[in-house]
Coordinates of C-alpha atoms in Angstrom, one line a residue:
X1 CA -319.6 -72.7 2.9
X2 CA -316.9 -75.3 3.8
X3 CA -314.1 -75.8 0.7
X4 CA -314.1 -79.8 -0.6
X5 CA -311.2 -80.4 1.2
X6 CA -313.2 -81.0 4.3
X7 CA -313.2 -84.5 3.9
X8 CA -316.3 -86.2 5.8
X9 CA -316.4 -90.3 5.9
X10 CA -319.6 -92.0 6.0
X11 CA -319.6 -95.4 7.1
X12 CA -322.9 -96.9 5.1
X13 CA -324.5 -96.5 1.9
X14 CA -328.3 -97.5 2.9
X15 CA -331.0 -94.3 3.3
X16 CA -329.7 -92.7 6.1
X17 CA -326.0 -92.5 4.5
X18 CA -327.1 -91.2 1.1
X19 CA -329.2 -88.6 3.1
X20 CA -326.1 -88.0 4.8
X21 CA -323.9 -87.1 1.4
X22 CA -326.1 -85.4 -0.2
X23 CA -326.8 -82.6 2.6
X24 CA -322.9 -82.9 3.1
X25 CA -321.8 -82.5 -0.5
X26 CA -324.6 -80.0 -1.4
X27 CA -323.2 -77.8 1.5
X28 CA -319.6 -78.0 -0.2
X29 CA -318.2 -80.9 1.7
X30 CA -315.8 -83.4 -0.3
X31 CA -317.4 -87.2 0.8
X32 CA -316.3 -90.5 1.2
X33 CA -319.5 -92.5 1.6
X34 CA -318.9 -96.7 2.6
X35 CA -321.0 -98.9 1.7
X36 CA -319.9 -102.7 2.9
X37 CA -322.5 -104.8 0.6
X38 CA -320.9 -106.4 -2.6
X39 CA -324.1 -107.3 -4.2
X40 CA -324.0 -105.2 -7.4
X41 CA -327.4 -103.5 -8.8
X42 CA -329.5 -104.5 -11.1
X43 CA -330.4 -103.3 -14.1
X44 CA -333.6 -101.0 -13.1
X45 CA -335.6 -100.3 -10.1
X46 CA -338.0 -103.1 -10.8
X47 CA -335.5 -105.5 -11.2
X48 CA -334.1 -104.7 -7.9
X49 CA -336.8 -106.2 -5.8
X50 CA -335.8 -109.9 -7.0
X51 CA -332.3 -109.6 -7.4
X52 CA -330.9 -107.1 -5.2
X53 CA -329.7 -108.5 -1.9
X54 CA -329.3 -105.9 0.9
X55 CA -328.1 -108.5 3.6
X56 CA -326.4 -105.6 5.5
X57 CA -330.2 -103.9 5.8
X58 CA -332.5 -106.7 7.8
X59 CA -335.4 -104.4 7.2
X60 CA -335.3 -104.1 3.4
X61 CA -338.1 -106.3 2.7
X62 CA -340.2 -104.9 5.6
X63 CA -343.1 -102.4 5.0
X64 CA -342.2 -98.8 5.2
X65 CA -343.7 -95.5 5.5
X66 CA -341.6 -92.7 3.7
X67 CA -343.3 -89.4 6.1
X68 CA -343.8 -86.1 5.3
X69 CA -340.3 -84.9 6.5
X70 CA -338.3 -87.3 3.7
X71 CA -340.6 -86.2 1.1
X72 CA -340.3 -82.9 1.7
X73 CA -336.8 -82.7 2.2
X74 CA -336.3 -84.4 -0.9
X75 CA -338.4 -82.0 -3.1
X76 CA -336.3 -79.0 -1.7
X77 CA -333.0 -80.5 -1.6
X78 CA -333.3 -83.1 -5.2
X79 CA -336.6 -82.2 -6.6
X80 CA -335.0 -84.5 -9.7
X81 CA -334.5 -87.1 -7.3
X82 CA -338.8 -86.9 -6.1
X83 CA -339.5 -86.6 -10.3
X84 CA -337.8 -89.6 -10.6
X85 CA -339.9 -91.6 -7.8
X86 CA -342.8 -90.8 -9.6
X87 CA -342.0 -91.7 -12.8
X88 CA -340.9 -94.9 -11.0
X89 CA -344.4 -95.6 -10.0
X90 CA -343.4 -94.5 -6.5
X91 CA -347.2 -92.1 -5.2
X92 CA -347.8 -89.2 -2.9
X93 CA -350.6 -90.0 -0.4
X94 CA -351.7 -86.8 0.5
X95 CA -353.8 -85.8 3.9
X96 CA -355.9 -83.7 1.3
X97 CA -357.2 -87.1 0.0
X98 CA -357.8 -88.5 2.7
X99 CA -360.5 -85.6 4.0
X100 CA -362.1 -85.3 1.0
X101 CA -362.7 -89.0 1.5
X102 CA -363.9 -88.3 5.0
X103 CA -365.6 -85.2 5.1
X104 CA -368.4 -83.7 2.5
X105 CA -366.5 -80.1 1.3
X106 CA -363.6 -80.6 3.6
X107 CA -362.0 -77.2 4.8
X108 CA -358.6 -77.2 3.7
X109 CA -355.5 -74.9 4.4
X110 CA -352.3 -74.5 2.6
X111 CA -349.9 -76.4 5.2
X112 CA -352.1 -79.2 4.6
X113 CA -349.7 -79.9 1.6
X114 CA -347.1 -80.5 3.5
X115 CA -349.0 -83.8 5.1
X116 CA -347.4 -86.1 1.7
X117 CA -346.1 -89.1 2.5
X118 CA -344.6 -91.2 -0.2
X119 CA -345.6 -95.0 -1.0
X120 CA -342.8 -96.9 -2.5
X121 CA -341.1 -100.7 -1.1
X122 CA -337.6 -99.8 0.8
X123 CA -335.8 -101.4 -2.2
X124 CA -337.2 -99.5 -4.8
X125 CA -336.6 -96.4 -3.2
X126 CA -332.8 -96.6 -1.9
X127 CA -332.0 -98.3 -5.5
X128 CA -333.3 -95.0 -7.1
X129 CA -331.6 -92.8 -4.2
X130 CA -328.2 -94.5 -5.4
X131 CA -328.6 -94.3 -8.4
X132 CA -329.7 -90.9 -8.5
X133 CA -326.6 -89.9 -6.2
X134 CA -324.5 -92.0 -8.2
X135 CA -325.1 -90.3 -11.6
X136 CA -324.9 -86.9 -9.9
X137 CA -321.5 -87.8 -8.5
X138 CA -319.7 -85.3 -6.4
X139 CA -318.7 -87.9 -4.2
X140 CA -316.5 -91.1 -3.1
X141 CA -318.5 -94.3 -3.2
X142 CA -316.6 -97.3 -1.8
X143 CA -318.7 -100.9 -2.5
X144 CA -317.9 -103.7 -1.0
X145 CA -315.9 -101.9 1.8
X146 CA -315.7 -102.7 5.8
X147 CA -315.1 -100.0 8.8
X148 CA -312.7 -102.1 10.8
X149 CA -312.0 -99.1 13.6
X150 CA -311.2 -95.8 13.9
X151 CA -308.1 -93.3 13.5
X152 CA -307.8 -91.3 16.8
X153 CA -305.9 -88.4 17.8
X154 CA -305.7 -85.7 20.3
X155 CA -309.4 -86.8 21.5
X156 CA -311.0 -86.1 17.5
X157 CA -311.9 -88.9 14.5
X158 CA -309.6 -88.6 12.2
X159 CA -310.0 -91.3 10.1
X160 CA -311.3 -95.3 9.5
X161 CA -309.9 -98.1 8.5
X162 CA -311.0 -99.9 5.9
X163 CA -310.8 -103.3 4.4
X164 CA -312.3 -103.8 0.7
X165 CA -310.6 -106.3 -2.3
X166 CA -307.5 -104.3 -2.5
X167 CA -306.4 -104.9 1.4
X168 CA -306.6 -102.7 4.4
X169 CA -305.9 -99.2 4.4
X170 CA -306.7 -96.0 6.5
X171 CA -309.0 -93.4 4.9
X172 CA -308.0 -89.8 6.7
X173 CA -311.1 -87.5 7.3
X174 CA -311.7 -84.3 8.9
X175 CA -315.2 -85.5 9.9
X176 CA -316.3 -89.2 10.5
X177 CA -320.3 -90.0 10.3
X178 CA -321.9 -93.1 11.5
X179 CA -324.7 -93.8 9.3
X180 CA -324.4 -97.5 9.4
X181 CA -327.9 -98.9 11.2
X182 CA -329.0 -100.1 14.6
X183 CA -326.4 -102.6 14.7
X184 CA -323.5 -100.2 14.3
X185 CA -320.2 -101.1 15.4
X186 CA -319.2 -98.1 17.2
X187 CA -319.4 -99.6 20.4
X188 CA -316.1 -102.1 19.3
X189 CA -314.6 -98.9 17.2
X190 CA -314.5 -96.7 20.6
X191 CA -313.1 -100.1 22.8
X192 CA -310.8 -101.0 20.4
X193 CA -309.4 -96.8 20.4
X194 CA -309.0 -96.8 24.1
X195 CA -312.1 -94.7 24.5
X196 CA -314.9 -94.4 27.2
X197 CA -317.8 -96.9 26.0
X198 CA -321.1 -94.8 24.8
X199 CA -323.5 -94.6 27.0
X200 CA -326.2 -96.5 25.5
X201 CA -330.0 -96.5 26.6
X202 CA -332.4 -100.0 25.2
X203 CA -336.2 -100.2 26.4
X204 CA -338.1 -103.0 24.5
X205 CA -340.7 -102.5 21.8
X206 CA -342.5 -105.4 23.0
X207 CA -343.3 -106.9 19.6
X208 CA -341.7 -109.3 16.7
X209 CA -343.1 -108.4 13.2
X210 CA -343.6 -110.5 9.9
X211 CA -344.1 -108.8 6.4
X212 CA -345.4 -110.2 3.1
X213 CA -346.1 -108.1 -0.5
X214 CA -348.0 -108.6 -2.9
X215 CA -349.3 -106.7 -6.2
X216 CA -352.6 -106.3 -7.4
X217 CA -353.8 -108.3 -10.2
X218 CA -354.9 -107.1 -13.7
X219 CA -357.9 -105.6 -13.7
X220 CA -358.1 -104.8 -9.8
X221 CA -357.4 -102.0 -7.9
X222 CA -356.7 -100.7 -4.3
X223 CA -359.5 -101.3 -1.6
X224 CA -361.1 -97.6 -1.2
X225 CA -360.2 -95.9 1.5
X226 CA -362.8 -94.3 3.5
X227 CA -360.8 -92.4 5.9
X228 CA -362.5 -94.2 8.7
X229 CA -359.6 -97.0 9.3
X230 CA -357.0 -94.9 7.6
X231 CA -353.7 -93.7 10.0
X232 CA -352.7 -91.7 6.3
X233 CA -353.8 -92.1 3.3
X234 CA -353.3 -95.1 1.6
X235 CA -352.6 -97.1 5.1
X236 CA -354.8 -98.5 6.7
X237 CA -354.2 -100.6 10.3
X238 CA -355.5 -102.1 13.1
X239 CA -355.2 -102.7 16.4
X240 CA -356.4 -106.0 18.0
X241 CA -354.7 -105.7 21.5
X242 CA -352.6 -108.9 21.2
X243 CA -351.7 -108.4 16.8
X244 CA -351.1 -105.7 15.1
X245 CA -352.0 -105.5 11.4
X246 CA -351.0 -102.8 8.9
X247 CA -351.6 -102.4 4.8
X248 CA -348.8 -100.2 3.1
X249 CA -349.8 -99.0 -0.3
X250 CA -346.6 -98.8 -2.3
X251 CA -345.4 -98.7 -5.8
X252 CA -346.3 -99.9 -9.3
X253 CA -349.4 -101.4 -8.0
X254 CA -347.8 -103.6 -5.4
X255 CA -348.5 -103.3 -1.3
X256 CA -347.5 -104.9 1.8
X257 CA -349.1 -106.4 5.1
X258 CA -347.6 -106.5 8.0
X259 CA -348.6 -108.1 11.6
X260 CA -346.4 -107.8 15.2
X261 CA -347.0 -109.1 18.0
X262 CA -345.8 -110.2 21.6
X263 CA -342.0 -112.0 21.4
X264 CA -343.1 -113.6 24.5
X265 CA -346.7 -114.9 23.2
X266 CA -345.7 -118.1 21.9
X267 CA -349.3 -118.9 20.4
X268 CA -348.7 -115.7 18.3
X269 CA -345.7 -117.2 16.7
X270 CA -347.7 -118.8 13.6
X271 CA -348.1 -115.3 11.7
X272 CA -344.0 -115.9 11.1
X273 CA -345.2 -118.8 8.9
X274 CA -347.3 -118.6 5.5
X275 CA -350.1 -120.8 7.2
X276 CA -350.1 -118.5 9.9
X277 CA -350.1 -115.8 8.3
X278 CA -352.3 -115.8 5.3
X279 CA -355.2 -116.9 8.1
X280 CA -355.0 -113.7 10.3
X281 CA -354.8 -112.1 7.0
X282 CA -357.7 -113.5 5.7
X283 CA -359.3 -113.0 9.1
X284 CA -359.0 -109.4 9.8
X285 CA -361.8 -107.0 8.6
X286 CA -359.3 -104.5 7.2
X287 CA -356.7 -106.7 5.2
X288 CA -359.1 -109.5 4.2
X289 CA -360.4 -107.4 0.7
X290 CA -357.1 -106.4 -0.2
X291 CA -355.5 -109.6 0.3
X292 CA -358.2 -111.8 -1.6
X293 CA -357.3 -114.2 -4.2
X294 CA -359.4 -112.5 -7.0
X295 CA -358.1 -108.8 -5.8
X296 CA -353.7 -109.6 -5.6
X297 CA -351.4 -112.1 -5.2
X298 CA -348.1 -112.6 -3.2
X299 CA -344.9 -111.2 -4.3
X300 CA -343.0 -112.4 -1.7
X301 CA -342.5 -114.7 1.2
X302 CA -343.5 -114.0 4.9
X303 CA -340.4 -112.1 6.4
X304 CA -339.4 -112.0 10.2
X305 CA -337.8 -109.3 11.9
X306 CA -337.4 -109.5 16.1
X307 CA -335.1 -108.6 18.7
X308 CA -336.1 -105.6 18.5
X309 CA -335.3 -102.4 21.1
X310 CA -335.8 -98.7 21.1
X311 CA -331.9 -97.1 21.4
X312 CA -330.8 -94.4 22.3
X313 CA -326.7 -93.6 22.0
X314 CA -325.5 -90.6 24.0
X315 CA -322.3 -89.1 22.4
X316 CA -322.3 -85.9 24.3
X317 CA -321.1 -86.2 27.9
X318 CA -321.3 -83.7 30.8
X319 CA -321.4 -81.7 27.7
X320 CA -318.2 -82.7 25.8
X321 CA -318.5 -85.0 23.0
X322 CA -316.8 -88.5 23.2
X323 CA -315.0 -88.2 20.5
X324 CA -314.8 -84.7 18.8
X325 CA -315.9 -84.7 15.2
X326 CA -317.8 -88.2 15.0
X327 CA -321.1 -88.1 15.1
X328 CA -323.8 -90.7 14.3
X329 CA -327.0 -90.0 12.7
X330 CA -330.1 -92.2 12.0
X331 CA -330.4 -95.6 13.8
X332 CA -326.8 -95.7 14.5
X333 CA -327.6 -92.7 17.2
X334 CA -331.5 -93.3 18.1
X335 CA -333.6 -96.1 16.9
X336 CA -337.6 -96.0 17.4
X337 CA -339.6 -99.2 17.2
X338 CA -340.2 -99.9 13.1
X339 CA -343.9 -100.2 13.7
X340 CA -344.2 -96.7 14.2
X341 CA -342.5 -95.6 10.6
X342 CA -340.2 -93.0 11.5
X343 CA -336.9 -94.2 10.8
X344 CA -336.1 -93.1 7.2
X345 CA -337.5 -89.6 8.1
X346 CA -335.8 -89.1 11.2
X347 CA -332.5 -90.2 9.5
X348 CA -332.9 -87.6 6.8
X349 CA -333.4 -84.9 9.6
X350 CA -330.8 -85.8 11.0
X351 CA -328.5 -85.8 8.2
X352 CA -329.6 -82.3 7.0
X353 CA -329.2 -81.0 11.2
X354 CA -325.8 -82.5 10.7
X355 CA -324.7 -80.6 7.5
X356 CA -326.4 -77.3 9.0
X357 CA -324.4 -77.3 12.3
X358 CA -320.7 -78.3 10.3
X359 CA -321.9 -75.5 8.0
X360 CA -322.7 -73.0 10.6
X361 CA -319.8 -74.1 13.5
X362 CA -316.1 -74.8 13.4
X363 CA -315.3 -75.6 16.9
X364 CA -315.3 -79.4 17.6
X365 CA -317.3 -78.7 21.0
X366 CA -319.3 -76.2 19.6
X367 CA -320.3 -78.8 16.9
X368 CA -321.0 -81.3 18.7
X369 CA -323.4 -78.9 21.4
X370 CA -325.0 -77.5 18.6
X371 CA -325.8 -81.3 16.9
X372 CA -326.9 -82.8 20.1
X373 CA -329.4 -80.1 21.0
X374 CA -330.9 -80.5 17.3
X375 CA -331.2 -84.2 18.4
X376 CA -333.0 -83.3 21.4
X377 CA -335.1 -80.9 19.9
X378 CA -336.1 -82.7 16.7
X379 CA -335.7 -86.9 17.1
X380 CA -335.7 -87.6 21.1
X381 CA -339.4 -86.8 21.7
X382 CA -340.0 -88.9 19.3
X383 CA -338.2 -91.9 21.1
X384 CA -339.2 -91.0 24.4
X385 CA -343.0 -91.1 23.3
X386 CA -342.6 -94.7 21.6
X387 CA -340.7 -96.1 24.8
X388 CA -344.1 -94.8 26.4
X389 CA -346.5 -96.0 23.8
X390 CA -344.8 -99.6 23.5
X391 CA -345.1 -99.6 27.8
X392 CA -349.1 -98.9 27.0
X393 CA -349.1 -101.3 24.0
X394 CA -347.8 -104.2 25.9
X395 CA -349.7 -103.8 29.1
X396 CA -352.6 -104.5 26.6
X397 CA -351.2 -107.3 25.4
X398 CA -350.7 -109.0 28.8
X399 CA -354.0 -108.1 30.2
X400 CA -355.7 -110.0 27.0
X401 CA -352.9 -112.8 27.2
X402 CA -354.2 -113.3 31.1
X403 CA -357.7 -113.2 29.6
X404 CA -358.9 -109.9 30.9
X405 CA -359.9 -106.9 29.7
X406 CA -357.2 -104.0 29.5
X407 CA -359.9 -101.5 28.8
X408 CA -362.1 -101.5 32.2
X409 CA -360.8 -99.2 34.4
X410 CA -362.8 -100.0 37.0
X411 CA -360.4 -101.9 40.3
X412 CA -361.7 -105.0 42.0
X413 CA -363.3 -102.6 45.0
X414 CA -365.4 -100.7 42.7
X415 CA -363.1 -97.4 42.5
X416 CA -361.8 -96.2 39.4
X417 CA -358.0 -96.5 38.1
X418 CA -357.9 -92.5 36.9
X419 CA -355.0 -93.1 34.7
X420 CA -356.0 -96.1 33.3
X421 CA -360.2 -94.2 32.4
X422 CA -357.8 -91.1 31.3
X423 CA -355.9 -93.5 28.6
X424 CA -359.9 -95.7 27.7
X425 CA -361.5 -92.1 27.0
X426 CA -358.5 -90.3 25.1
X427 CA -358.1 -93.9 22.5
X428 CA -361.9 -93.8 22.5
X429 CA -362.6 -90.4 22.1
X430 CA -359.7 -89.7 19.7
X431 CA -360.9 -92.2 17.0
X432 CA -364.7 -90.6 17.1
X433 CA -363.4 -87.5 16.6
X434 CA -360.7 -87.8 13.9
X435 CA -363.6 -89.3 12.0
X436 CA -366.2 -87.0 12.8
X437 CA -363.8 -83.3 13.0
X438 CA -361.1 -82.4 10.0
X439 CA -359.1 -80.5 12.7
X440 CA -358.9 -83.4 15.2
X441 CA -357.4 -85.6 12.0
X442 CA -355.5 -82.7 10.6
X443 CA -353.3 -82.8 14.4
X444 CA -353.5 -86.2 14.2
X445 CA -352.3 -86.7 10.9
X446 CA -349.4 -84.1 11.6
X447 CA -348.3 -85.9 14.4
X448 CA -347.9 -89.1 12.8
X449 CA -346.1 -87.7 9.9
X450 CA -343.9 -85.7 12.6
X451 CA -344.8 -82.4 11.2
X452 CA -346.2 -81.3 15.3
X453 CA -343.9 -82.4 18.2
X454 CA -345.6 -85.3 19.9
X455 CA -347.0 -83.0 23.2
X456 CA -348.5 -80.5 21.0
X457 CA -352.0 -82.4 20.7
X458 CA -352.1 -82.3 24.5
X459 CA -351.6 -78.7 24.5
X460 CA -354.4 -77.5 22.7
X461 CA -357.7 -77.5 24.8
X462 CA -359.7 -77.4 21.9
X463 CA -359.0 -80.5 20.6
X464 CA -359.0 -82.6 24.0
X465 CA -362.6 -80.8 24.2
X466 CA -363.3 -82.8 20.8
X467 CA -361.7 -85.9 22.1
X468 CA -363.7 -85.9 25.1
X469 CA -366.7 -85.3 23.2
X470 CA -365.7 -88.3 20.9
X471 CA -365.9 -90.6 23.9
X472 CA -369.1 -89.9 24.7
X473 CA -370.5 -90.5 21.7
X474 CA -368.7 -93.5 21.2
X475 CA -368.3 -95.3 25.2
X476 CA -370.8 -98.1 24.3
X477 CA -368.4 -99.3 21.9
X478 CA -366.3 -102.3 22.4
X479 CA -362.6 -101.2 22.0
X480 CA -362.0 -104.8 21.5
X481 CA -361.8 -105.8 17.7
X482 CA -362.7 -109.2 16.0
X483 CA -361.1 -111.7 15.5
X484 CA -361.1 -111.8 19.7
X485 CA -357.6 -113.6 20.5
X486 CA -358.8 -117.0 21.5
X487 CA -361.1 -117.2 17.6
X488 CA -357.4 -116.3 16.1
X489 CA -355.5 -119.0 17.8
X490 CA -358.4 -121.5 16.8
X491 CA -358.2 -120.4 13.0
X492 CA -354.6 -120.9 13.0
X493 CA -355.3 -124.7 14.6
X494 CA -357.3 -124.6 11.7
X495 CA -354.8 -124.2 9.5
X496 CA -352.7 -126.0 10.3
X497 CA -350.3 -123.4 11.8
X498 CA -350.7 -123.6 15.6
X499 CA -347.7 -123.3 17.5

């Protein structure tokens, strides 16, 4: 146990930051946490999704899955804190559900509680997490504040400087933690302190994405879920090849849509326009019923988010840190494409990681070892499987944007493209089976909620038995979903919304 006068900065006050100060100040560090938005908060949680601005978080208005890994830590670490989600009209989804949904007398097991997710808009979760943290206190919280740059000495953080109402001022620390976002500034901070530039790896997602909520109307109530469509319960998506479209369940009756697509399929551009949007909303099997006029209405405009790159940031070199006692946690070290829904759960594992190794290490180097390898071990898989899957995603997208089909693996001479049939059967095979086997969707739904590393499916024979199985019951059907790309691009000519 550290004493309080280990003094840990925080630059940011978003989810990953406030995950950040409370594993730090529940394991006995004293915490400055910076937060630069001015925008003050309203007066309760439902208030805050009309009137609190969070320009310093893009994503804010964007759908969000809350995994199993944030829920969980949050009911060990602030069980308040989870109580006072769901008396906020904040819901567990729970894999439990879902099965019973699927499967007549489901066989459950006991780790199958720990497959909870929690539905609730971004907004209306971080203005509870502040203001849970806020009343508990134990810490600094600057509002309104900027990180300028960095205090430096003998190779180690030890400090930032900060800007706010009063002036500019330097804010000493014995630990500095960047939990400011994808678009951190550390890259300036470390030029501007004469230090080596981070090593910084991008691969593209391969997709824009627009978001719109809505809430359900009096009377109405959720589409039911049949397990069949479901990636967890109480989300439901699709995959058309060239769009992507996902339903969020959230809180207080409320729930959000979102579609992606190609940045470089100009067609696709119309679903970052109302028009555009509410067609292939209207179009699509699985969000037509919950978007209908007589089931919800829209809460919201259509939001755009692009630009969009999986990063990586490497702060450990040739296995010395590059600068001794900062460390960066959340986006701010490795950012995963947002379609996927890890972000808020990886940040929160990181955080905790964080607070474990200063708590168990006092050695700069040995800190810095000890965090990276819990990076390795429990966030990189992750990124190096989406820089794989958004490679897979958009060679999909390209074969149906040149008109042909990404699913026959058969070459122009007749022979078969092995890796190509291997990736037809397992996408095949795998949605037959998670329907038809619990234990197929219980590994399934672990991996998506990050419970299994991302290999471990491969690993077990028995369930690429079931997979394969799942294929050939299924290989007659057409991977290809309706609304086929070229029927989308004439129902957005038809309203008005083509490109």
């Amino acid at each position: 146990m550290h004493s309080r006068r280990t003094h840990a900065v925080i630059v940011g006050g978003s989810i990953a930051a406030l995950g950040a100060t409370l594993a730090l100040s529940r394991a006995g560090f004293r915490v400055t946490c910076i937060e630069r938005d001015r925008a003050a908060m309203p007066a309760d949680h439902l208030a805050a999704w009309d009137a609190w601005r969070r320009t310093g978080a893009g994503q804010t208005r964007h759908s969000h899955i809350l995994l199993a890994p944030l829920n969980n830590l949050i009911k060990a670490h602030a069980p308040e804190f989870h109580a006072l989600l769901i008396a906020s009209g904040a819901e567990e989804l729970r894999f439990s559900d879902v099965a019973r949904s699927t499967f007549e007398n489901p066989e459950l097991v006991a780790e199958d509680g720990d497959i909870t997710f929690l539905a609730c808009r971004r907004v209306v979760f971080e203005y509870l997490l502040r203001r849970y943290m806020l009343e508990q206190g134990g810490f600094e919280y600057m509002h309104g504040a900027r990180v300028r740059g960095l205090e430096t000495g003998d190779g180690r953080a030890a400090g930032v400087r900060v800007r706010s109402a009063d002036g500019e001022h330097t804010l000493d620390a014995d630990v500095v933690v960047d939990a400011s976002g994808v678009h951190t500034r550390a890259d300036h901070w470390f030029e501007e302190a004469g230090l080596d530039a981070v090593h910084t790896e991008r691969q593209p997602c391969g997709i824009f994405y627009t978001s719109r909520f809505y809430r359900l109307r009096d009377g109405a109530d959720y589409p039911t879920l049949d397990g069949r469509q479901s990636l967890a319960g109480g989300v439901q998506g699709i995959d058309l090849g060239y769009l992507k479209a996902g339903l969020f369940r959230s809180d207080n009756r409320t729930f959000s849509l979102t579609l992606a697509a190609d940045p470089e399929d100009a067609p696709m551009a119309p679903i970052g326009g109302e028009a555009g949007f509410d067609a292939a909303a209207n179009a699509i099997e699985v969000s037509a019923d919950w978007v209908s006029a007589e089931r919800s209405e829209p809460i919201s405009r259509v939001f755009l988010y692009g630009n969009l790159q999986n990063t990586r940031r490497h702060y450990l070199v040739d296995g010395r840190p590059a600068l001794r006692n900062f460390f960066a946690i959340g986006d701010a070290h490795v950012h995963t494409n947002p379609i996927s829904g890890r972000g808020c759960a990886l940040a929160w594992v990181s955080a905790f990681a964080l607070a474990d190794t200063l708590a168990e290490h006092r050695d700069a180097d040995d800190r810095a070892g000890a965090f990276e390898a819990a990076i390795e071990r429990d966030v990189v898989p992750w990124y190096d499987v989406q820089v794989q899957q958004d490679r897979q995603s958009l060679a999909v997208n390209k074969a149906l944007q040149r008109g042909e089909d990404p699913f026959d693996f058969h070459n122009a001479d007749g022979t078969v493209d092995e890796r190509k049939r291997r990736g037809v059967v397992f996408r095949k095979g795998l949605g037959h089976a998670a329907r038809s086997d619990i234990e197929v969707m219980r590994a399934l739904f672990r991996q998506v909620n990050l419970l299994d590393s991302p290999g471990s499916f491969l690993e077990r024979s028995d369930l690429l038995g079931k997979v394969i199985a799942g294929y050939e019951a299924s290989r007659d059907e057409d991977l290809k979903r309706r609304p086929y790309r070229d029927e989308m691009l004439a129902l957005f000519e038809a309203a008005g919304a083509s490109a």
